JSON list of C-alpha atoms and ligand atoms in Angstrom, two decimals:
[
{"chain": "A", "resi": 23, "resn": "MET", "atom": "CA", "xyz": [73.77, 70.93, 124.98]},
{"chain": "A", "resi": 24, "resn": "GLY", "atom": "CA", "xyz": [76.40, 70.49, 127.68]},
{"chain": "A", "resi": 25, "resn": "TYR", "atom": "CA", "xyz": [79.12, 67.86, 127.87]},
{"chain": "A", "resi": 26, "resn": "ASP", "atom": "CA", "xyz": [82.19, 67.00, 129.91]},
{"chain": "A", "resi": 27, "resn": "LEU", "atom": "CA", "xyz": [85.44, 68.23, 128.43]},
{"chain": "A", "resi": 28, "resn": "ALA", "atom": "CA", "xyz": [88.68, 66.51, 129.33]},
{"chain": "A", "resi": 29, "resn": "MET", "atom": "CA", "xyz": [91.32, 69.21, 129.79]},
{"chain": "A", "resi": 30, "resn": "ARG", "atom": "CA", "xyz": [95.02, 68.91, 130.49]},
{"chain": "A", "resi": 31, "resn": "VAL", "atom": "CA", "xyz": [96.51, 72.17, 131.68]},
{"chain": "A", "resi": 32, "resn": "TRP", "atom": "CA", "xyz": [100.08, 73.09, 132.53]},
{"chain": "A", "resi": 33, "resn": "ARG", "atom": "CA", "xyz": [100.40, 74.33, 136.10]},
{"chain": "A", "resi": 34, "resn": "GLY", "atom": "CA", "xyz": [103.61, 75.65, 137.54]},
{"chain": "A", "resi": 35, "resn": "ASP", "atom": "CA", "xyz": [105.99, 78.57, 137.57]},
{"chain": "A", "resi": 36, "resn": "ALA", "atom": "CA", "xyz": [109.57, 79.47, 136.61]},
{"chain": "A", "resi": 37, "resn": "ASP", "atom": "CA", "xyz": [110.89, 76.72, 138.85]},
{"chain": "A", "resi": 38, "resn": "GLY", "atom": "CA", "xyz": [108.97, 73.97, 137.08]},
{"chain": "A", "resi": 39, "resn": "GLY", "atom": "CA", "xyz": [105.55, 72.45, 136.75]},
{"chain": "A", "resi": 40, "resn": "GLU", "atom": "CA", "xyz": [103.44, 69.69, 135.28]},
{"chain": "A", "resi": 41, "resn": "LEU", "atom": "CA", "xyz": [100.37, 68.92, 133.21]},
{"chain": "A", "resi": 42, "resn": "ARG", "atom": "CA", "xyz": [97.28, 68.31, 135.35]},
{"chain": "A", "resi": 43, "resn": "ASP", "atom": "CA", "xyz": [94.06, 66.67, 134.22]},
{"chain": "A", "resi": 44, "resn": "PHE", "atom": "CA", "xyz": [90.62, 68.16, 134.77]},
{"chain": "A", "resi": 45, "resn": "THR", "atom": "CA", "xyz": [87.10, 67.49, 133.59]},
{"chain": "A", "resi": 46, "resn": "VAL", "atom": "CA", "xyz": [85.06, 70.59, 133.00]},
{"chain": "A", "resi": 47, "resn": "GLU", "atom": "CA", "xyz": [81.40, 70.92, 132.11]},
{"chain": "A", "resi": 48, "resn": "VAL", "atom": "CA", "xyz": [81.10, 73.00, 128.94]},
{"chain": "A", "resi": 49, "resn": "GLU", "atom": "CA", "xyz": [78.32, 74.01, 126.54]},
{"chain": "A", "resi": 50, "resn": "GLU", "atom": "CA", "xyz": [78.07, 74.11, 122.81]},
{"chain": "A", "resi": 51, "resn": "GLY", "atom": "CA", "xyz": [79.45, 77.29, 121.28]},
{"chain": "A", "resi": 52, "resn": "MET", "atom": "CA", "xyz": [82.12, 77.82, 123.93]},
{"chain": "A", "resi": 53, "resn": "VAL", "atom": "CA", "xyz": [85.71, 78.62, 123.07]},
{"chain": "A", "resi": 54, "resn": "VAL", "atom": "CA", "xyz": [88.84, 77.34, 124.82]},
{"chain": "A", "resi": 55, "resn": "LEU", "atom": "CA", "xyz": [89.11, 80.48, 126.91]},
{"chain": "A", "resi": 56, "resn": "ASP", "atom": "CA", "xyz": [85.54, 79.89, 128.17]},
{"chain": "A", "resi": 57, "resn": "ALA", "atom": "CA", "xyz": [86.56, 76.43, 129.29]},
{"chain": "A", "resi": 58, "resn": "VAL", "atom": "CA", "xyz": [89.61, 77.82, 131.04]},
{"chain": "A", "resi": 59, "resn": "HIS", "atom": "CA", "xyz": [87.48, 80.36, 132.82]},
{"chain": "A", "resi": 60, "resn": "ARG", "atom": "CA", "xyz": [85.02, 77.63, 133.82]},
{"chain": "A", "resi": 61, "resn": "LEU", "atom": "CA", "xyz": [87.95, 75.61, 135.18]},
{"chain": "A", "resi": 62, "resn": "GLN", "atom": "CA", "xyz": [89.20, 78.67, 137.05]},
{"chain": "A", "resi": 63, "resn": "ALA", "atom": "CA", "xyz": [85.76, 79.37, 138.49]},
{"chain": "A", "resi": 64, "resn": "THR", "atom": "CA", "xyz": [84.97, 75.83, 139.60]},
{"chain": "A", "resi": 65, "resn": "GLN", "atom": "CA", "xyz": [88.18, 73.93, 140.33]},
{"chain": "A", "resi": 66, "resn": "ALA", "atom": "CA", "xyz": [91.36, 75.98, 140.03]},
{"chain": "A", "resi": 67, "resn": "ASN", "atom": "CA", "xyz": [90.72, 79.46, 141.41]},
{"chain": "A", "resi": 68, "resn": "ASP", "atom": "CA", "xyz": [94.42, 80.35, 141.35]},
{"chain": "A", "resi": 69, "resn": "LEU", "atom": "CA", "xyz": [94.99, 79.36, 137.70]},
{"chain": "A", "resi": 70, "resn": "ALA", "atom": "CA", "xyz": [96.90, 82.20, 135.98]},
{"chain": "A", "resi": 71, "resn": "VAL", "atom": "CA", "xyz": [95.74, 83.08, 132.50]},
{"chain": "A", "resi": 72, "resn": "ARG", "atom": "CA", "xyz": [96.12, 86.32, 130.58]},
{"chain": "A", "resi": 73, "resn": "TRP", "atom": "CA", "xyz": [93.23, 87.66, 128.50]},
{"chain": "A", "resi": 74, "resn": "ASN", "atom": "CA", "xyz": [91.47, 90.90, 127.86]},
{"chain": "A", "resi": 75, "resn": "CYS", "atom": "CA", "xyz": [89.18, 91.47, 124.84]},
{"chain": "A", "resi": 76, "resn": "LYS", "atom": "CA", "xyz": [87.79, 87.99, 124.18]},
{"chain": "A", "resi": 77, "resn": "ALA", "atom": "CA", "xyz": [87.43, 89.13, 120.59]},
{"chain": "A", "resi": 78, "resn": "GLY", "atom": "CA", "xyz": [90.74, 88.21, 118.98]},
{"chain": "A", "resi": 79, "resn": "LYS", "atom": "CA", "xyz": [92.02, 91.75, 119.04]},
{"chain": "A", "resi": 80, "resn": "CYS", "atom": "CA", "xyz": [94.19, 92.30, 122.10]},
{"chain": "A", "resi": 81, "resn": "GLY", "atom": "CA", "xyz": [96.57, 89.39, 121.52]},
{"chain": "A", "resi": 82, "resn": "SER", "atom": "CA", "xyz": [96.74, 88.52, 125.26]},
{"chain": "A", "resi": 83, "resn": "CYS", "atom": "CA", "xyz": [95.33, 84.98, 125.31]},
{"chain": "A", "resi": 84, "resn": "SER", "atom": "CA", "xyz": [97.90, 83.18, 123.18]},
{"chain": "A", "resi": 85, "resn": "ALA", "atom": "CA", "xyz": [98.77, 79.68, 124.33]},
{"chain": "A", "resi": 86, "resn": "GLU", "atom": "CA", "xyz": [99.57, 76.33, 122.79]},
{"chain": "A", "resi": 87, "resn": "VAL", "atom": "CA", "xyz": [96.46, 74.24, 122.38]},
{"chain": "A", "resi": 88, "resn": "ASN", "atom": "CA", "xyz": [97.19, 70.59, 121.56]},
{"chain": "A", "resi": 89, "resn": "GLY", "atom": "CA", "xyz": [100.68, 71.74, 120.65]},
{"chain": "A", "resi": 90, "resn": "LYS", "atom": "CA", "xyz": [99.62, 74.49, 118.26]},
{"chain": "A", "resi": 91, "resn": "PRO", "atom": "CA", "xyz": [99.78, 78.19, 119.09]},
{"chain": "A", "resi": 92, "resn": "ARG", "atom": "CA", "xyz": [96.28, 79.67, 119.14]},
{"chain": "A", "resi": 93, "resn": "LEU", "atom": "CA", "xyz": [94.29, 82.57, 120.54]},
{"chain": "A", "resi": 94, "resn": "MET", "atom": "CA", "xyz": [92.24, 80.77, 123.16]},
{"chain": "A", "resi": 95, "resn": "CYS", "atom": "CA", "xyz": [89.38, 83.22, 122.74]},
{"chain": "A", "resi": 96, "resn": "MET", "atom": "CA", "xyz": [89.06, 82.44, 119.04]},
{"chain": "A", "resi": 97, "resn": "THR", "atom": "CA", "xyz": [89.41, 78.65, 119.25]},
{"chain": "A", "resi": 98, "resn": "ARG", "atom": "CA", "xyz": [86.01, 77.01, 119.39]},
{"chain": "A", "resi": 99, "resn": "LEU", "atom": "CA", "xyz": [85.74, 73.74, 121.28]},
{"chain": "A", "resi": 100, "resn": "ASN", "atom": "CA", "xyz": [83.91, 72.11, 118.37]},
{"chain": "A", "resi": 101, "resn": "LEU", "atom": "CA", "xyz": [87.25, 72.07, 116.58]},
{"chain": "A", "resi": 102, "resn": "PHE", "atom": "CA", "xyz": [88.12, 69.04, 118.71]},
{"chain": "A", "resi": 103, "resn": "ASP", "atom": "CA", "xyz": [86.43, 65.66, 118.67]},
{"chain": "A", "resi": 104, "resn": "PRO", "atom": "CA", "xyz": [84.12, 65.12, 121.60]},
{"chain": "A", "resi": 105, "resn": "GLY", "atom": "CA", "xyz": [86.07, 62.91, 123.98]},
{"chain": "A", "resi": 106, "resn": "GLU", "atom": "CA", "xyz": [89.38, 64.30, 122.81]},
{"chain": "A", "resi": 107, "resn": "THR", "atom": "CA", "xyz": [91.54, 65.78, 125.59]},
{"chain": "A", "resi": 108, "resn": "VAL", "atom": "CA", "xyz": [92.33, 69.44, 125.03]},
{"chain": "A", "resi": 109, "resn": "THR", "atom": "CA", "xyz": [95.83, 70.17, 126.28]},
{"chain": "A", "resi": 110, "resn": "ILE", "atom": "CA", "xyz": [96.76, 73.79, 127.05]},
{"chain": "A", "resi": 111, "resn": "THR", "atom": "CA", "xyz": [100.32, 74.86, 127.69]},
{"chain": "A", "resi": 112, "resn": "PRO", "atom": "CA", "xyz": [102.04, 78.28, 127.81]},
{"chain": "A", "resi": 113, "resn": "LEU", "atom": "CA", "xyz": [103.90, 79.69, 124.80]},
{"chain": "A", "resi": 114, "resn": "ARG", "atom": "CA", "xyz": [107.13, 77.77, 124.81]},
{"chain": "A", "resi": 115, "resn": "THR", "atom": "CA", "xyz": [109.49, 80.45, 123.51]},
{"chain": "A", "resi": 116, "resn": "PHE", "atom": "CA", "xyz": [109.09, 82.75, 126.51]},
{"chain": "A", "resi": 117, "resn": "PRO", "atom": "CA", "xyz": [109.84, 82.19, 130.19]},
{"chain": "A", "resi": 118, "resn": "VAL", "atom": "CA", "xyz": [106.89, 81.08, 132.26]},
{"chain": "A", "resi": 119, "resn": "VAL", "atom": "CA", "xyz": [105.66, 83.44, 134.95]},
{"chain": "A", "resi": 120, "resn": "ARG", "atom": "CA", "xyz": [102.91, 81.14, 136.19]},
{"chain": "A", "resi": 121, "resn": "ASP", "atom": "CA", "xyz": [100.60, 78.52, 134.64]},
{"chain": "A", "resi": 122, "resn": "LEU", "atom": "CA", "xyz": [99.57, 79.84, 131.20]},
{"chain": "A", "resi": 123, "resn": "VAL", "atom": "CA", "xyz": [101.17, 83.25, 131.59]},
{"chain": "A", "resi": 124, "resn": "THR", "atom": "CA", "xyz": [104.58, 83.90, 130.05]},
{"chain": "A", "resi": 125, "resn": "ASP", "atom": "CA", "xyz": [106.95, 86.84, 130.29]},
{"chain": "A", "resi": 126, "resn": "VAL", "atom": "CA", "xyz": [106.90, 88.46, 126.83]},
{"chain": "A", "resi": 127, "resn": "ALA", "atom": "CA", "xyz": [109.12, 91.41, 127.80]},
{"chain": "A", "resi": 128, "resn": "PHE", "atom": "CA", "xyz": [111.68, 90.33, 125.18]},
{"chain": "A", "resi": 129, "resn": "ASN", "atom": "CA", "xyz": [109.38, 91.62, 122.47]},
{"chain": "A", "resi": 130, "resn": "TYR", "atom": "CA", "xyz": [108.99, 95.05, 124.02]},
{"chain": "A", "resi": 131, "resn": "GLU", "atom": "CA", "xyz": [112.69, 95.38, 124.71]},
{"chain": "A", "resi": 132, "resn": "LYS", "atom": "CA", "xyz": [113.41, 94.64, 121.04]},
{"chain": "A", "resi": 133, "resn": "ALA", "atom": "CA", "xyz": [110.68, 97.15, 120.03]},
{"chain": "A", "resi": 134, "resn": "GLU", "atom": "CA", "xyz": [112.46, 99.88, 121.97]},
{"chain": "A", "resi": 135, "resn": "GLU", "atom": "CA", "xyz": [115.47, 99.47, 119.69]},
{"chain": "A", "resi": 136, "resn": "VAL", "atom": "CA", "xyz": [113.45, 100.38, 116.58]},
{"chain": "A", "resi": 137, "resn": "PRO", "atom": "CA", "xyz": [113.80, 104.06, 115.61]},
{"chain": "A", "resi": 138, "resn": "THR", "atom": "CA", "xyz": [110.36, 105.65, 115.52]},
{"chain": "A", "resi": 139, "resn": "PHE", "atom": "CA", "xyz": [108.50, 107.14, 112.56]},
{"chain": "A", "resi": 140, "resn": "ALA", "atom": "CA", "xyz": [110.20, 110.31, 111.34]},
{"chain": "A", "resi": 141, "resn": "PRO", "atom": "CA", "xyz": [108.12, 112.11, 108.69]},
{"chain": "A", "resi": 142, "resn": "GLY", "atom": "CA", "xyz": [109.98, 114.46, 106.31]},
{"chain": "A", "resi": 143, "resn": "ARG", "atom": "CA", "xyz": [108.77, 117.79, 105.05]},
{"chain": "A", "resi": 144, "resn": "PRO", "atom": "CA", "xyz": [105.13, 117.82, 103.82]},
{"chain": "A", "resi": 145, "resn": "THR", "atom": "CA", "xyz": [104.94, 116.60, 100.22]},
{"chain": "A", "resi": 146, "resn": "GLY", "atom": "CA", "xyz": [101.88, 118.61, 99.15]},
{"chain": "A", "resi": 147, "resn": "ASP", "atom": "CA", "xyz": [101.85, 122.30, 98.07]},
{"chain": "A", "resi": 148, "resn": "ASP", "atom": "CA", "xyz": [99.18, 122.89, 100.66]},
{"chain": "A", "resi": 149, "resn": "GLY", "atom": "CA", "xyz": [101.50, 121.88, 103.49]},
{"chain": "A", "resi": 150, "resn": "HIS", "atom": "CA", "xyz": [99.87, 118.46, 103.96]},
{"chain": "A", "resi": 151, "resn": "HIS", "atom": "CA", "xyz": [101.54, 115.09, 103.63]},
{"chain": "A", "resi": 152, "resn": "ARG", "atom": "CA", "xyz": [100.46, 113.03, 100.62]},
{"chain": "A", "resi": 153, "resn": "MET", "atom": "CA", "xyz": [100.83, 109.35, 99.94]},
{"chain": "A", "resi": 154, "resn": "GLN", "atom": "CA", "xyz": [99.46, 106.90, 97.41]},
{"chain": "A", "resi": 155, "resn": "GLN", "atom": "CA", "xyz": [96.67, 104.50, 98.39]},
{"chain": "A", "resi": 156, "resn": "VAL", "atom": "CA", "xyz": [98.89, 101.57, 97.44]},
{"chain": "A", "resi": 157, "resn": "ASP", "atom": "CA", "xyz": [101.41, 102.72, 100.06]},
{"chain": "A", "resi": 158, "resn": "VAL", "atom": "CA", "xyz": [98.65, 103.11, 102.65]},
{"chain": "A", "resi": 159, "resn": "ASP", "atom": "CA", "xyz": [97.52, 99.55, 101.96]},
{"chain": "A", "resi": 160, "resn": "ARG", "atom": "CA", "xyz": [101.02, 98.13, 102.21]},
{"chain": "A", "resi": 161, "resn": "VAL", "atom": "CA", "xyz": [101.65, 99.67, 105.59]},
{"chain": "A", "resi": 162, "resn": "GLN", "atom": "CA", "xyz": [98.12, 98.96, 106.79]},
{"chain": "A", "resi": 163, "resn": "GLU", "atom": "CA", "xyz": [98.68, 95.22, 106.48]},
{"chain": "A", "resi": 164, "resn": "PHE", "atom": "CA", "xyz": [101.55, 95.42, 108.96]},
{"chain": "A", "resi": 165, "resn": "ARG", "atom": "CA", "xyz": [99.60, 97.63, 111.34]},
{"chain": "A", "resi": 166, "resn": "LYS", "atom": "CA", "xyz": [97.01, 94.87, 111.78]},
{"chain": "A", "resi": 167, "resn": "CYS", "atom": "CA", "xyz": [99.42, 93.08, 114.10]},
{"chain": "A", "resi": 168, "resn": "ILE", "atom": "CA", "xyz": [97.79, 92.47, 117.50]},
{"chain": "A", "resi": 169, "resn": "GLU", "atom": "CA", "xyz": [101.07, 91.47, 119.21]},
{"chain": "A", "resi": 170, "resn": "CYS", "atom": "CA", "xyz": [99.89, 88.00, 120.18]},
{"chain": "A", "resi": 171, "resn": "PHE", "atom": "CA", "xyz": [103.51, 86.92, 119.68]},
{"chain": "A", "resi": 172, "resn": "MET", "atom": "CA", "xyz": [102.51, 83.57, 118.20]},
{"chain": "A", "resi": 173, "resn": "CYS", "atom": "CA", "xyz": [104.83, 84.27, 115.29]},
{"chain": "A", "resi": 174, "resn": "GLN", "atom": "CA", "xyz": [107.68, 84.78, 117.76]},
{"chain": "A", "resi": 175, "resn": "ASN", "atom": "CA", "xyz": [106.63, 81.56, 119.49]},
{"chain": "A", "resi": 176, "resn": "VAL", "atom": "CA", "xyz": [106.84, 79.36, 116.39]},
{"chain": "A", "resi": 177, "resn": "CYS", "atom": "CA", "xyz": [109.94, 80.98, 114.88]},
{"chain": "A", "resi": 178, "resn": "HIS", "atom": "CA", "xyz": [112.46, 78.18, 115.25]},
{"chain": "A", "resi": 179, "resn": "VAL", "atom": "CA", "xyz": [115.36, 80.65, 115.48]},
{"chain": "A", "resi": 180, "resn": "LEU", "atom": "CA", "xyz": [113.91, 81.98, 118.72]},
{"chain": "A", "resi": 181, "resn": "ARG", "atom": "CA", "xyz": [112.18, 78.81, 119.90]},
{"chain": "A", "resi": 182, "resn": "ASP", "atom": "CA", "xyz": [115.11, 76.45, 119.59]},
{"chain": "A", "resi": 183, "resn": "HIS", "atom": "CA", "xyz": [118.08, 78.75, 120.08]},
{"chain": "A", "resi": 184, "resn": "GLU", "atom": "CA", "xyz": [117.85, 80.80, 123.28]},
{"chain": "A", "resi": 185, "resn": "ASP", "atom": "CA", "xyz": [121.17, 82.45, 122.47]},
{"chain": "A", "resi": 186, "resn": "LYS", "atom": "CA", "xyz": [119.78, 83.85, 119.22]},
{"chain": "A", "resi": 187, "resn": "LYS", "atom": "CA", "xyz": [117.42, 86.12, 121.14]},
{"chain": "A", "resi": 188, "resn": "LYS", "atom": "CA", "xyz": [120.42, 88.40, 121.56]},
{"chain": "A", "resi": 189, "resn": "VAL", "atom": "CA", "xyz": [120.97, 88.75, 117.82]},
{"chain": "A", "resi": 190, "resn": "PHE", "atom": "CA", "xyz": [117.58, 88.15, 116.19]},
{"chain": "A", "resi": 191, "resn": "ALA", "atom": "CA", "xyz": [114.49, 90.22, 116.91]},
{"chain": "A", "resi": 192, "resn": "GLY", "atom": "CA", "xyz": [111.98, 87.79, 115.32]},
{"chain": "A", "resi": 193, "resn": "PRO", "atom": "CA", "xyz": [109.09, 88.08, 112.90]},
{"chain": "A", "resi": 194, "resn": "ARG", "atom": "CA", "xyz": [106.89, 90.41, 114.99]},
{"chain": "A", "resi": 195, "resn": "LEU", "atom": "CA", "xyz": [109.71, 92.94, 115.05]},
{"chain": "A", "resi": 196, "resn": "MET", "atom": "CA", "xyz": [110.44, 92.46, 111.37]},
{"chain": "A", "resi": 197, "resn": "ILE", "atom": "CA", "xyz": [106.84, 93.55, 110.72]},
{"chain": "A", "resi": 198, "resn": "ARG", "atom": "CA", "xyz": [107.44, 96.61, 112.88]},
{"chain": "A", "resi": 199, "resn": "TYR", "atom": "CA", "xyz": [110.54, 97.45, 110.83]},
{"chain": "A", "resi": 200, "resn": "ALA", "atom": "CA", "xyz": [108.65, 96.81, 107.59]},
{"chain": "A", "resi": 201, "resn": "GLU", "atom": "CA", "xyz": [105.82, 99.11, 108.63]},
{"chain": "A", "resi": 202, "resn": "LEU", "atom": "CA", "xyz": [108.31, 101.97, 109.10]},
{"chain": "A", "resi": 203, "resn": "GLU", "atom": "CA", "xyz": [110.83, 101.18, 106.35]},
{"chain": "A", "resi": 204, "resn": "MET", "atom": "CA", "xyz": [108.09, 100.91, 103.69]},
{"chain": "A", "resi": 205, "resn": "HIS", "atom": "CA", "xyz": [106.34, 104.10, 104.79]},
{"chain": "A", "resi": 206, "resn": "PRO", "atom": "CA", "xyz": [106.94, 106.60, 101.97]},
{"chain": "A", "resi": 207, "resn": "LEU", "atom": "CA", "xyz": [106.92, 109.61, 104.34]},
{"chain": "A", "resi": 208, "resn": "ASP", "atom": "CA", "xyz": [109.43, 108.18, 106.78]},
{"chain": "A", "resi": 209, "resn": "THR", "atom": "CA", "xyz": [112.98, 109.50, 106.62]},
{"chain": "A", "resi": 210, "resn": "ASN", "atom": "CA", "xyz": [114.80, 107.16, 109.05]},
{"chain": "A", "resi": 211, "resn": "ASP", "atom": "CA", "xyz": [117.03, 104.48, 107.56]},
{"chain": "A", "resi": 212, "resn": "ARG", "atom": "CA", "xyz": [116.94, 101.35, 109.64]},
{"chain": "A", "resi": 213, "resn": "ARG", "atom": "CA", "xyz": [118.78, 99.00, 107.23]},
{"chain": "A", "resi": 214, "resn": "ASP", "atom": "CA", "xyz": [122.06, 98.82, 109.10]},
{"chain": "A", "resi": 215, "resn": "LEU", "atom": "CA", "xyz": [120.15, 98.21, 112.32]},
{"chain": "A", "resi": 216, "resn": "LEU", "atom": "CA", "xyz": [118.07, 95.52, 110.68]},
{"chain": "A", "resi": 217, "resn": "ARG", "atom": "CA", "xyz": [121.18, 93.69, 109.59]},
{"chain": "A", "resi": 218, "resn": "GLU", "atom": "CA", "xyz": [123.35, 94.18, 112.62]},
{"chain": "A", "resi": 219, "resn": "GLU", "atom": "CA", "xyz": [121.02, 94.43, 115.63]},
{"chain": "A", "resi": 220, "resn": "ALA", "atom": "CA", "xyz": [117.73, 92.83, 114.46]},
{"chain": "A", "resi": 221, "resn": "GLY", "atom": "CA", "xyz": [119.51, 90.05, 112.57]},
{"chain": "A", "resi": 222, "resn": "VAL", "atom": "CA", "xyz": [117.22, 89.84, 109.54]},
{"chain": "A", "resi": 223, "resn": "GLY", "atom": "CA", "xyz": [119.70, 87.44, 107.95]},
{"chain": "A", "resi": 224, "resn": "TYR", "atom": "CA", "xyz": [118.88, 84.76, 110.54]},
{"chain": "A", "resi": 225, "resn": "CYS", "atom": "CA", "xyz": [115.40, 84.28, 109.08]},
{"chain": "A", "resi": 226, "resn": "ASN", "atom": "CA", "xyz": [115.53, 81.37, 106.63]},
{"chain": "A", "resi": 227, "resn": "ILE", "atom": "CA", "xyz": [112.03, 81.87, 105.29]},
{"chain": "A", "resi": 228, "resn": "THR", "atom": "CA", "xyz": [110.30, 78.75, 106.61]},
{"chain": "A", "resi": 229, "resn": "LYS", "atom": "CA", "xyz": [107.09, 80.84, 106.85]},
{"chain": "A", "resi": 230, "resn": "CYS", "atom": "CA", "xyz": [105.97, 79.20, 110.14]},
{"chain": "A", "resi": 231, "resn": "CYS", "atom": "CA", "xyz": [105.26, 82.74, 111.39]},
{"chain": "A", "resi": 232, "resn": "THR", "atom": "CA", "xyz": [102.93, 83.46, 108.48]},
{"chain": "A", "resi": 233, "resn": "ASP", "atom": "CA", "xyz": [101.07, 80.20, 109.06]},
{"chain": "A", "resi": 234, "resn": "VAL", "atom": "CA", "xyz": [100.04, 81.14, 112.61]},
{"chain": "A", "resi": 235, "resn": "CYS", "atom": "CA", "xyz": [99.27, 84.88, 112.21]},
{"chain": "A", "resi": 236, "resn": "PRO", "atom": "CA", "xyz": [95.64, 85.35, 113.30]},
{"chain": "A", "resi": 237, "resn": "GLU", "atom": "CA", "xyz": [95.49, 88.57, 111.24]},
{"chain": "A", "resi": 238, "resn": "HIS", "atom": "CA", "xyz": [96.71, 86.77, 108.14]},
{"chain": "A", "resi": 239, "resn": "ILE", "atom": "CA", "xyz": [99.61, 89.14, 107.64]},
{"chain": "A", "resi": 240, "resn": "LYS", "atom": "CA", "xyz": [101.95, 87.76, 105.00]},
{"chain": "A", "resi": 241, "resn": "ILE", "atom": "CA", "xyz": [104.89, 88.20, 107.35]},
{"chain": "A", "resi": 242, "resn": "THR", "atom": "CA", "xyz": [107.50, 86.51, 105.21]},
{"chain": "A", "resi": 243, "resn": "ASP", "atom": "CA", "xyz": [106.42, 87.39, 101.67]},
{"chain": "A", "resi": 244, "resn": "ASN", "atom": "CA", "xyz": [105.40, 91.01, 102.27]},
{"chain": "A", "resi": 245, "resn": "GLY", "atom": "CA", "xyz": [107.58, 91.89, 105.22]},
{"chain": "A", "resi": 246, "resn": "ILE", "atom": "CA", "xyz": [110.76, 89.91, 105.74]},
{"chain": "A", "resi": 247, "resn": "ILE", "atom": "CA", "xyz": [111.71, 89.15, 102.14]},
{"chain": "A", "resi": 248, "resn": "PRO", "atom": "CA", "xyz": [111.43, 92.79, 100.98]},
{"chain": "A", "resi": 249, "resn": "LEU", "atom": "CA", "xyz": [113.43, 93.81, 104.08]},
{"chain": "A", "resi": 250, "resn": "LYS", "atom": "CA", "xyz": [116.14, 91.29, 103.23]},
{"chain": "A", "resi": 251, "resn": "GLU", "atom": "CA", "xyz": [116.29, 92.74, 99.70]},
{"chain": "A", "resi": 252, "resn": "ARG", "atom": "CA", "xyz": [116.61, 96.26, 101.06]},
{"chain": "A", "resi": 253, "resn": "VAL", "atom": "CA", "xyz": [119.35, 95.23, 103.42]},
{"chain": "A", "resi": 254, "resn": "ALA", "atom": "CA", "xyz": [121.16, 93.39, 100.65]},
{"chain": "A", "resi": 255, "resn": "ASP", "atom": "CA", "xyz": [120.95, 96.42, 98.39]},
{"chain": "A", "resi": 256, "resn": "ALA", "atom": "CA", "xyz": [122.28, 98.67, 101.13]},
{"chain": "A", "resi": 257, "resn": "SER", "atom": "CA", "xyz": [125.02, 96.37, 102.27]},
{"chain": "A", "resi": 258, "resn": "PHE", "atom": "CA", "xyz": [126.27, 94.54, 99.21]},
{"chain": "A", "resi": 259, "resn": "ASP", "atom": "CA", "xyz": [125.57, 96.81, 96.24]},
{"chain": "A", "resi": 260, "resn": "PRO", "atom": "CA", "xyz": [128.67, 99.01, 96.01]},
{"chain": "A", "resi": 261, "resn": "ILE", "atom": "CA", "xyz": [126.94, 101.76, 94.06]},
{"chain": "A", "resi": 262, "resn": "ALA", "atom": "CA", "xyz": [124.04, 101.98, 96.53]},
{"chain": "A", "resi": 263, "resn": "ALA", "atom": "CA", "xyz": [126.49, 101.90, 99.41]},
{"chain": "A", "resi": 264, "resn": "LEU", "atom": "CA", "xyz": [128.45, 104.77, 97.83]},
{"chain": "A", "resi": 265, "resn": "GLY", "atom": "CA", "xyz": [125.26, 106.75, 97.26]},
{"chain": "A", "resi": 266, "resn": "ARG", "atom": "CA", "xyz": [124.26, 106.33, 100.92]},
{"chain": "A", "resi": 267, "resn": "ARG", "atom": "CA", "xyz": [127.72, 107.35, 102.06]},
{"chain": "A", "resi": 268, "resn": "LEU", "atom": "CA", "xyz": [127.61, 110.49, 99.92]},
{"chain": "A", "resi": 269, "resn": "ARG", "atom": "CA", "xyz": [124.13, 111.37, 101.15]},
{"chain": "A", "resi": 270, "resn": "ARG", "atom": "CA", "xyz": [125.37, 111.11, 104.74]},
{"chain": "A", "resi": 271, "resn": "HIS", "atom": "CA", "xyz": [128.06, 113.74, 104.09]},
{"chain": "B", "resi": 330, "resn": "FES", "atom": "FE1", "xyz": [92.07, 89.37, 123.36]},
{"chain": "B", "resi": 330, "resn": "FES", "atom": "FE2", "xyz": [92.05, 86.69, 123.06]},
{"chain": "B", "resi": 330, "resn": "FES", "atom": "S1", "xyz": [91.45, 87.85, 124.79]},
{"chain": "B", "resi": 330, "resn": "FES", "atom": "S2", "xyz": [92.88, 88.20, 121.71]}
]
């Protein structure tokens, strides 16, 4: 059954913009992205919106819906009361390109700073690498990240302190570091980088990132806290520090 949906959508660009009201005819079973597409098709042909898979897997369609970061393609309209206005705004932490599209280049620039996977010599007698299933599972959780950047968007260090973007990479990148640092076959040591360049110490464990992750990655408990512990071991334990220094020589 169809009904009229009241929508309020942010329109504008880097120079500024405003919320505009629309009424869009929608049908039962539609998601927010469907309503945006209907709006685009019928009333606002030039509305900029980023999307790709429409299956919650590409991470492109993140926006703030009624003030909460969501994947628009996975947010059903029946989540809202009929008659309630659905307000859609771009992710606040990143600069607006146009309408609902933001420039998320910051995340890719930070990703370039992370040393890549560097496997050591094969651990098996047959020349193959071997690792325990428990290690596979640990790393696999982090690899579920779809780079929707909603965790970056809600992280108050990045959201409320523009200057901290220079010194803190944010939860998405912490998960990238965790994926590599906790890989038993990897030989790179990123702990100094984590502390000095990625700024792991700036995270104060409010867990807002974990709350919004659409893949339910336990970003704080399984990623950031163990990374903090590893960095603390490396930086503040004199015996561990001496061991690392000796290994380097
Ligand atoms: Fe791919 Fe929404 S369009 S996650």
